[in-house]
């Protein structure tokens, strides 16, 4: 499956199986690692919010406590150790700085 990067809301990893969640509601599954996907999407405004999720900063609607709300309505956990870096990346993205 070819999915435009702009259409990826987030990538979820469960037991070496990735699910790519898209803006059109489609969920595409594949066997791979989150690290491999992270490497493929490097420099494209994605952030590893915890051990299970790689989120598109473009599709983050808001952040509350340890969760980020995505444009598709899903709430994803942001791990405590990654929260500060996540907030910095989100602020840089929102400000147009990389």
mmCIF file of N, CA and C in Angstrom, residues 60-70 74-78:
data_model
loop_
_atom_site.group_PDB
_atom_site.id
_atom_site.type_symbol
_atom_site.label_atom_id
_atom_site.label_comp_id
_atom_site.label_asym_id
_atom_site.label_seq_id
_atom_site.Cartn_x
_atom_site.Cartn_y
_atom_site.Cartn_z
ATOM 1 N N UNK A 60 -1.740 16.440 15.293
ATOM 2 C CA UNK A 60 -1.988 16.588 16.730
ATOM 3 C C UNK A 60 -2.903 17.792 16.930
ATOM 4 N N UNK A 61 -4.053 17.552 17.514
ATOM 5 C CA UNK A 61 -5.028 18.626 17.758
ATOM 6 C C UNK A 61 -4.772 19.304 19.104
ATOM 7 N N UNK A 62 -4.300 18.532 20.078
ATOM 8 C CA UNK A 62 -4.033 19.101 21.394
ATOM 9 C C UNK A 62 -3.357 18.093 22.301
ATOM 10 N N UNK A 63 -2.892 18.564 23.457
ATOM 11 C CA UNK A 63 -2.219 17.702 24.427
ATOM 12 C C UNK A 63 -2.806 17.995 25.802
ATOM 13 N N UNK A 64 -3.148 16.939 26.530
ATOM 14 C CA UNK A 64 -3.641 17.071 27.897
ATOM 15 C C UNK A 64 -3.016 15.969 28.741
ATOM 16 N N UNK A 65 -2.376 16.365 29.823
ATOM 17 C CA UNK A 65 -1.695 15.420 30.705
ATOM 18 C C UNK A 65 -0.734 14.552 29.907
ATOM 19 N N UNK A 66 -0.948 13.248 29.927
ATOM 20 C CA UNK A 66 -0.042 12.322 29.231
ATOM 21 C C UNK A 66 -0.638 11.830 27.913
ATOM 22 N N UNK A 67 -1.562 12.578 27.331
ATOM 23 C CA UNK A 67 -2.200 12.158 26.082
ATOM 24 C C UNK A 67 -2.139 13.261 25.040
ATOM 25 N N UNK A 68 -2.099 12.839 23.779
ATOM 26 C CA UNK A 68 -2.288 13.812 22.703
ATOM 27 C C UNK A 68 -3.559 13.418 21.952
ATOM 28 N N UNK A 69 -4.328 14.423 21.595
ATOM 29 C CA UNK A 69 -5.569 14.218 20.854
ATOM 30 C C UNK A 69 -5.254 14.415 19.381
ATOM 31 N N UNK A 70 -5.592 13.407 18.584
ATOM 32 C CA UNK A 70 -5.298 13.455 17.160
ATOM 33 C C UNK A 70 -6.502 13.988 16.381
ATOM 34 N N UNK A 74 -8.693 10.103 17.991
ATOM 35 C CA UNK A 74 -8.006 9.143 18.859
ATOM 36 C C UNK A 74 -7.154 9.881 19.890
ATOM 37 N N UNK A 75 -7.057 9.280 21.066
ATOM 38 C CA UNK A 75 -6.197 9.812 22.130
ATOM 39 C C UNK A 75 -5.044 8.837 22.306
ATOM 40 N N UNK A 76 -3.825 9.357 22.200
ATOM 41 C CA UNK A 76 -2.639 8.513 22.277
ATOM 42 C C UNK A 76 -1.781 8.913 23.465
ATOM 43 N N UNK A 77 -1.225 7.918 24.115
ATOM 44 C CA UNK A 77 -0.394 8.166 25.289
ATOM 45 C C UNK A 77 0.960 8.753 24.887
ATOM 46 N N UNK A 78 1.385 9.736 25.663
ATOM 47 C CA UNK A 78 2.738 10.289 25.542
ATOM 48 C C UNK A 78 3.450 9.890 26.828
#
